[in-house]
XYZ file of C-alpha atoms in Angstrom:
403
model
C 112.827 -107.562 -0.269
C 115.155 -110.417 -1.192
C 114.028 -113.986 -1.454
C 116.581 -115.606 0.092
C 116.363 -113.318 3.315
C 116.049 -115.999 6.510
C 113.976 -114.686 8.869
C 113.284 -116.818 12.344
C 110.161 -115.786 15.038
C 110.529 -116.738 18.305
C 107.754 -116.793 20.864
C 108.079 -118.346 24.517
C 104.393 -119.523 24.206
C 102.755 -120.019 20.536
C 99.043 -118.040 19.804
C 97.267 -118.365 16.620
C 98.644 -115.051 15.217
C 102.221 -116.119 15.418
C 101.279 -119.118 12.817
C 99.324 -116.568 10.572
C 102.043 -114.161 10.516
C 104.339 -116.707 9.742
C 102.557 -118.523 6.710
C 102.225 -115.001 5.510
C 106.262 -114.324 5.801
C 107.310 -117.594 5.057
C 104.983 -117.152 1.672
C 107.361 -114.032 0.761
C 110.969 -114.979 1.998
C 112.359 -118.488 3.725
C 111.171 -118.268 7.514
C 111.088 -120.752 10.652
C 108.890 -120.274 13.937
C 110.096 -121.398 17.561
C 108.773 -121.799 20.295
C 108.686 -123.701 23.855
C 105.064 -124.502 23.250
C 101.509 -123.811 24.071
C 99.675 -122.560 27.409
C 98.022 -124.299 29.583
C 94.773 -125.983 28.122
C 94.390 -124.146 25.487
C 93.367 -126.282 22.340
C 96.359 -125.071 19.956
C 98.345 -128.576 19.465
C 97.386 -128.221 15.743
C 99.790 -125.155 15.668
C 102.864 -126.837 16.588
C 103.292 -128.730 13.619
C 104.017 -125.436 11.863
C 107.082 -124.377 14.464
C 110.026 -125.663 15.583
C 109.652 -126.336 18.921
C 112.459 -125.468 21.293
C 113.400 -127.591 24.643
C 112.867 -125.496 27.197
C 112.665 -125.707 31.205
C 110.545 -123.284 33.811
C 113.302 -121.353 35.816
C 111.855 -118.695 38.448
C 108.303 -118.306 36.566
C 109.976 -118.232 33.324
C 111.007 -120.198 30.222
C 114.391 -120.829 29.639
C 115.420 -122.210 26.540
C 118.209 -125.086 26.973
C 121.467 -124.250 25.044
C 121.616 -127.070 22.771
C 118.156 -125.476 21.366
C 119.729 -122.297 21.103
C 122.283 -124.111 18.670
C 119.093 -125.481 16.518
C 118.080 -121.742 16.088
C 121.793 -120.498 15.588
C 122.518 -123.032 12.643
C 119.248 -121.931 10.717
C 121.703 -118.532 10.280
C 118.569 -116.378 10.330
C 119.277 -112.619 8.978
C 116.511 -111.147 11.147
C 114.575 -112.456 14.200
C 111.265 -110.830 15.804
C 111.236 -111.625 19.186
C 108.413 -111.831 21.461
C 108.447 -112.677 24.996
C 111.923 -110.839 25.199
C 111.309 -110.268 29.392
C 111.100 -114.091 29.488
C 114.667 -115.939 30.325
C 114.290 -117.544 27.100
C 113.493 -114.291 24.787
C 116.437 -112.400 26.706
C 118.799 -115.513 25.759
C 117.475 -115.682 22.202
C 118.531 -111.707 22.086
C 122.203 -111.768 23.484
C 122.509 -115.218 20.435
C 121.126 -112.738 18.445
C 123.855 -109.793 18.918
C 126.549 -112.627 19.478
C 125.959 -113.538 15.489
C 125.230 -109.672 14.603
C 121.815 -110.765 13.406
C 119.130 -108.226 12.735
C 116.433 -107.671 15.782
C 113.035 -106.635 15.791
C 111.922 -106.859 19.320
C 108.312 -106.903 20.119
C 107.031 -105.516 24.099
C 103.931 -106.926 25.284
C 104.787 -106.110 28.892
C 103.322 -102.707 30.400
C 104.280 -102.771 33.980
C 106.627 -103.579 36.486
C 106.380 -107.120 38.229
C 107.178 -106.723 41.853
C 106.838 -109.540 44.397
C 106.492 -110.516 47.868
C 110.317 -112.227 48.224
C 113.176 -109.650 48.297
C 115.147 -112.552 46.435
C 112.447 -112.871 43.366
C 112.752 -108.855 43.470
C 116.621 -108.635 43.698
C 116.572 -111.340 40.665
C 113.923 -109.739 38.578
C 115.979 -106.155 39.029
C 119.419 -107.638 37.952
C 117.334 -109.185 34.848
C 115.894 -105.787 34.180
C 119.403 -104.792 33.356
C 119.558 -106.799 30.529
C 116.025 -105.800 29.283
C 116.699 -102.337 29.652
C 119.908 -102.700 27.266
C 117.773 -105.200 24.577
C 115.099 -102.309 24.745
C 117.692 -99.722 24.213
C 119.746 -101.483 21.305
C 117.230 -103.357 18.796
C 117.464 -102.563 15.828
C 113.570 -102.196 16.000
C 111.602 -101.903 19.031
C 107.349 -102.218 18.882
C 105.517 -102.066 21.648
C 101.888 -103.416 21.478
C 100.397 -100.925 22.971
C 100.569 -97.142 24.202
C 100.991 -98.362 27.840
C 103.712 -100.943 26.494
C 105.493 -97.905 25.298
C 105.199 -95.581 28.416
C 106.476 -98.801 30.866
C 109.874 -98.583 28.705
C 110.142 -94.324 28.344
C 108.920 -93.731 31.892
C 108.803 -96.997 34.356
C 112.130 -98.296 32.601
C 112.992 -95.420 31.976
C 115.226 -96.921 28.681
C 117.612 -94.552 27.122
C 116.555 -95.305 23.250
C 117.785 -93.064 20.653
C 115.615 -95.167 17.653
C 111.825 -94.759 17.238
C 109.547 -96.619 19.358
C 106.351 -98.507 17.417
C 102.907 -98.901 18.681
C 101.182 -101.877 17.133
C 98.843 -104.067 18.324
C 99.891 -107.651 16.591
C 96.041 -108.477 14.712
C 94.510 -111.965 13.822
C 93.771 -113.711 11.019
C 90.107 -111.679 10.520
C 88.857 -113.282 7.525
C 87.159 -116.817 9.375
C 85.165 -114.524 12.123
C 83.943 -112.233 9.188
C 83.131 -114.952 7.278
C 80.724 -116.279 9.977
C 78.917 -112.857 9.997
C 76.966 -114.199 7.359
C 75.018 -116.729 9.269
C 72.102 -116.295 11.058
C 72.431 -115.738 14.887
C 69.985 -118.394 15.392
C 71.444 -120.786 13.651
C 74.780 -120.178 15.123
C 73.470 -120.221 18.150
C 71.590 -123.945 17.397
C 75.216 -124.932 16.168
C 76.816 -124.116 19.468
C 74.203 -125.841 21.129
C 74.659 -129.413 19.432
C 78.352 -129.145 19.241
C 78.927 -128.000 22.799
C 76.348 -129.954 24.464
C 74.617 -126.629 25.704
C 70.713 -126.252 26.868
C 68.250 -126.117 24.277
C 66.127 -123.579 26.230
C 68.915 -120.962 25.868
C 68.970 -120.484 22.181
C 66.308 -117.517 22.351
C 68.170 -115.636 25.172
C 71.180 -113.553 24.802
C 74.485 -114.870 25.634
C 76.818 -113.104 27.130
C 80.205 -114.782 27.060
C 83.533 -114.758 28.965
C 86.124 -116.386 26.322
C 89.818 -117.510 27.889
C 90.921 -118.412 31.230
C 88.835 -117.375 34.546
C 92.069 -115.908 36.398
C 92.259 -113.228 38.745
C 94.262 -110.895 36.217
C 91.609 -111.106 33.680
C 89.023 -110.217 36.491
C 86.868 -113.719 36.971
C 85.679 -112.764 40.122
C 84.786 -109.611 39.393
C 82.566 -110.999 36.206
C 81.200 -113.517 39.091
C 80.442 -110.426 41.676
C 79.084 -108.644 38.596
C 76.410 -111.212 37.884
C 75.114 -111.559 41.383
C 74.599 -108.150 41.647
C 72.494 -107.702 38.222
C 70.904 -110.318 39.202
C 69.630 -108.336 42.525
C 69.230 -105.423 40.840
C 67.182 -106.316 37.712
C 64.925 -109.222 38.352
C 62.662 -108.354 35.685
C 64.969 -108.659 32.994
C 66.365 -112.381 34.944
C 64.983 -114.738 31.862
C 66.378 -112.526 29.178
C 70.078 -113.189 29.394
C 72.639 -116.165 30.133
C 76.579 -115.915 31.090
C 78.434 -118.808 29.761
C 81.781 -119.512 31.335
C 84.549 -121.762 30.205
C 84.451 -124.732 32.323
C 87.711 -126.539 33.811
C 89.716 -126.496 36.677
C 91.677 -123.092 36.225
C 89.025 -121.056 37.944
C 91.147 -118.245 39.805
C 93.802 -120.729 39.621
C 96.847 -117.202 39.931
C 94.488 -116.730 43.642
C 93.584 -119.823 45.100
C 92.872 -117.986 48.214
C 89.945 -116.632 46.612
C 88.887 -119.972 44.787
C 87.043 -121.817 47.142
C 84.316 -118.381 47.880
C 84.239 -118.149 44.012
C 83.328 -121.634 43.544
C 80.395 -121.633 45.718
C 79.449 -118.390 44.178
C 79.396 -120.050 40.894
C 77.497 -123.566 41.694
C 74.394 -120.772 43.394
C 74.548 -119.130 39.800
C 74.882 -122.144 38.107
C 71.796 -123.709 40.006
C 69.711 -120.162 39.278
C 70.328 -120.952 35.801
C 72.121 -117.855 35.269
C 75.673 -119.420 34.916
C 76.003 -122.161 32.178
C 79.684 -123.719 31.593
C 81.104 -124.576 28.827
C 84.132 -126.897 27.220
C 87.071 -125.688 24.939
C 85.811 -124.565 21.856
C 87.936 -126.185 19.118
C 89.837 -123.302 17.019
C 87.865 -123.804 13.723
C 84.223 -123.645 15.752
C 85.487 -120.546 17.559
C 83.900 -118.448 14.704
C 80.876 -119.412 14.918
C 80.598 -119.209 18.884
C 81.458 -115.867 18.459
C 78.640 -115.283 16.045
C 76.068 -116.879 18.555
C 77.391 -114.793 21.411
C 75.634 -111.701 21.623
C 78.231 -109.884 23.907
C 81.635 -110.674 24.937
C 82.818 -109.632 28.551
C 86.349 -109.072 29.296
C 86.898 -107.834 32.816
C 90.616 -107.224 32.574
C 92.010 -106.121 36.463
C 94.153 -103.497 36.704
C 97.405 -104.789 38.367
C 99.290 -102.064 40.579
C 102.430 -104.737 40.634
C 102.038 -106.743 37.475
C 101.497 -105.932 33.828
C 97.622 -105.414 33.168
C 95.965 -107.696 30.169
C 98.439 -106.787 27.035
C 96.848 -107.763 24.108
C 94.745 -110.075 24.328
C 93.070 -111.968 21.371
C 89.422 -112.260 22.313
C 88.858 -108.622 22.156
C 90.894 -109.167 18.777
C 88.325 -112.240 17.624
C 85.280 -110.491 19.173
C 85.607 -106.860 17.213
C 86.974 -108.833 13.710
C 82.854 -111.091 14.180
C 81.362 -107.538 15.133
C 80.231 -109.070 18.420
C 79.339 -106.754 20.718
C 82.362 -105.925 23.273
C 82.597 -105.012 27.222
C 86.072 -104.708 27.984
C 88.281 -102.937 30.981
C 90.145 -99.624 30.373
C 93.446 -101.605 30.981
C 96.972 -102.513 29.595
C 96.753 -102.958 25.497
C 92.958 -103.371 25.658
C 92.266 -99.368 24.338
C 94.475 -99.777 21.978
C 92.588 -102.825 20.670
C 89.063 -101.441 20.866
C 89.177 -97.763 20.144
C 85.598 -96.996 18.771
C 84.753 -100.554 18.051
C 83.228 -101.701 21.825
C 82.712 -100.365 25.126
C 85.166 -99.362 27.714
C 84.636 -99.227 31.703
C 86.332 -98.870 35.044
C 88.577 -101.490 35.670
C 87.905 -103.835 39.436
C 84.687 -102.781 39.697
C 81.342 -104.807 39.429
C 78.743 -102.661 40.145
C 80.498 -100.504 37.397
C 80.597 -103.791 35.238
C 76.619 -104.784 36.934
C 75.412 -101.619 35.812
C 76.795 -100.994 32.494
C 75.498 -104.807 31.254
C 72.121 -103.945 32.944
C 71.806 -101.244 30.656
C 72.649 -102.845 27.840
C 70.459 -106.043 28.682
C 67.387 -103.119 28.633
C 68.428 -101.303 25.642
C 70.387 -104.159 23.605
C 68.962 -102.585 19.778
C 70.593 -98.967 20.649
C 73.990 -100.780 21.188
C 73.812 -102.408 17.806
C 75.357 -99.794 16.216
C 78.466 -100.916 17.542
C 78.837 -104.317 16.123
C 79.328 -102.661 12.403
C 82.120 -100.146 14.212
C 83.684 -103.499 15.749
C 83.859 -105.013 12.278
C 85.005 -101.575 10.674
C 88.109 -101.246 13.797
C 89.254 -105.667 13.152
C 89.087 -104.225 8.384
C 90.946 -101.262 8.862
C 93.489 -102.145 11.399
C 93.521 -105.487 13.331
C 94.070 -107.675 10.223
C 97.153 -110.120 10.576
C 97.914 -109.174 6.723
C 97.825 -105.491 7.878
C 100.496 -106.341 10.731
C 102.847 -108.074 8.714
C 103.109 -105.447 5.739
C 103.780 -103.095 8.500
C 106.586 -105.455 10.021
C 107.393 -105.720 6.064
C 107.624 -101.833 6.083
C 110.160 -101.707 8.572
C 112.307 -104.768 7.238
C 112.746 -102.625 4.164
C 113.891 -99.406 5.828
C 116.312 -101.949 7.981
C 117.518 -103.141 4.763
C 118.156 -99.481 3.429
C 119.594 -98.829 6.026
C 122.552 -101.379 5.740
C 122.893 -100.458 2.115
């Protein structure tokens, strides 16, 4: 691959793995990142400073880049962009620059459903912007979808007419700091958490089973919440073995605020049984080792009937690459994720959830096994290095291809 080959990511809202990849491209050719910024509260300011970051407004419930940003990305003169985000006003209008200046497009769906909503105008809107999805999908030069659901939402819900191959990839993380913390003692890790969290000393000799991200309704708070009342009625014996810790802040069912106010008062009666403890944001360089001291990692993922389910989402990512124990939802790009590395279940269920952590509370040491498969699945195929030789890959045949 040449050099001098520009290549420009774009991403509506920055993660982690969009820096990685790009240090790791921008080490090979010349390559900028942009972006409209970061989510919510999630502690990822430090990332910024290695983008550009784009001036963008919210339009509808989506990002829409202004168009004297999309001048700032045009004048770079990139030869290829990957786009993420492309359903996003701001990823469709970085694609139609794109094909304006016949630049090279590798287009990246994280989206595995169709959003409906309750207004016939937010329908009538999202359908006329479907057009213009369904003809990006149909005409990149590359298309990857992040998961096998990703790809069935464009052959069968889209229905897009693509004549190129379609790519299933999940997008990986930069595995090497959570395997690195593999190599310190539970105890210890869990001591470190402790002190650096401000977390109950008592707790350090109980197992810890963690929710990691944001306690909305689409990745299934409530039914973690509902989940945990009922193991607590139905195994009081085991009740001093375990703890849940929950990320504390206001964004508790924040996408269902009908629901918020029962779920709050659900949560103080587990918080005062001393089965719920919250905690603060985890700054990105301790998140290693709070994966180490967790001995499980829940992610309750709903399954949306109107919505796209979780797509990929990085904790199940972080949590198989520190061969933490995993307890995910049979949803959106989560399979594709785990495979053999962690434990699937029945999506909006608790006493599906309630039962299947019971067991696992009572038999922890014949689950074990898993936490060397999780590690093997994050080696051999979530790697961030792994992902961008395979985006490599493809560049190459692209660049054949115009020869």
């Amino acid at each position: 691959m040449h050099r001098n080959l520009r290549i420009a990511i774009f991403t509506p809202i920055l993660y982690p793995f969009h820096v990685d990849m790009y240090n790791l491209l921008n080490s090979i050719t010349e390559t900028r990142l942009y972006t409209c910024g970061i989510y919510g509260n999630y502690p990822f300011e430090e990332l910024l400073k290695k983008s550009t970051i784009l001036k963008c407004i919210d339009f509808l419930r989506n990002k829409m880049v202004r168009p004297i940003s999309l001048f700032k990305l045009l004048k770079y003169k990139p030869h290829l962009i990957i786009i993420y985000g492309i359903e996003s006003l701001a990823g469709l209008s970085i694609y139609i620059l794109s094909k304006m200046a016949k630049v090279k497009t590798i287009v990246v769906v994280e989206e595995n459903n169709r959003t409906t909503f309750d207004k016939k105008l937010l329908n009538a809107l999202r359908s006329l912007k479907e057009v213009f999805v369904r003809v990006a999908y149909a005409t990149a030069d590359v298309l990857i979808t992040e998961s096998k659901a990703s790809r069935k939402y464009v052959s069968e819900i889209l229905r897009v007419p693509r004549k190129k191959p379609i790519y299933v990839r999940p997008h990986g993380i930069d595995i090497k700091p959570f395997i690195k913390s593999r190599a310190i003692d539970k105890r210890e890790a869990k001591i470190t958490v402790v002190r650096a969290l401000g977390l109950p000393n008592n707790i350090v000799d109980k197992l810890w089973l963690a929710f990691v991200g944001e306690p909305s309704y689409c990745k299934g708070a409530d039914i973690l919440i509902d989940a945990i009342e009922i193991l607590g009625n139905l195994a009081k014996e085991i009740f001093n073995e375990y703890v849940f810790l929950l990320p504390r802040g206001s964004n508790l069912l924040r996408d269902a605020p009908n629901l918020k106010p029962v779920y709050l008062r659900k949560l103080s009666e587990l918080m005062k049984k001393n089965k719920v403890i919250l905690f603060p944001p985890v700054k990105v360089d301790l998140m290693p080792i709070f994966y180490r001291a967790v001995d499980m990692v829940i992610l309750p993922s709903r399954f949306l009937r109107h919505a796209s389910s979780d797509r990929s989402p990085n904790v199940a990512l972080e949590a198989l690459a520190s061969g933490t124990l995993l307890v995910a939802s049979y949803v959106g790009g989560i399979p594709d994720i785990v495979g053999d590395g962690g434990i699937l279940i029945k999506p909006n269920d608790p006493h599906v959830l309630a039962k299947k952590l019971e067991d696992i509370i009572r038999n922890y040491q014949a689950y074990r096994h898993l936490e060397e498969k999780a590690y093997r699945r994050a080696m051999s195929y979530l790697d961030i290095r792994l992902y961008t030789l395979f985006l490599l890959r493809i560049l190459k045949n692209l660049q054949k291809s115009k020869d």
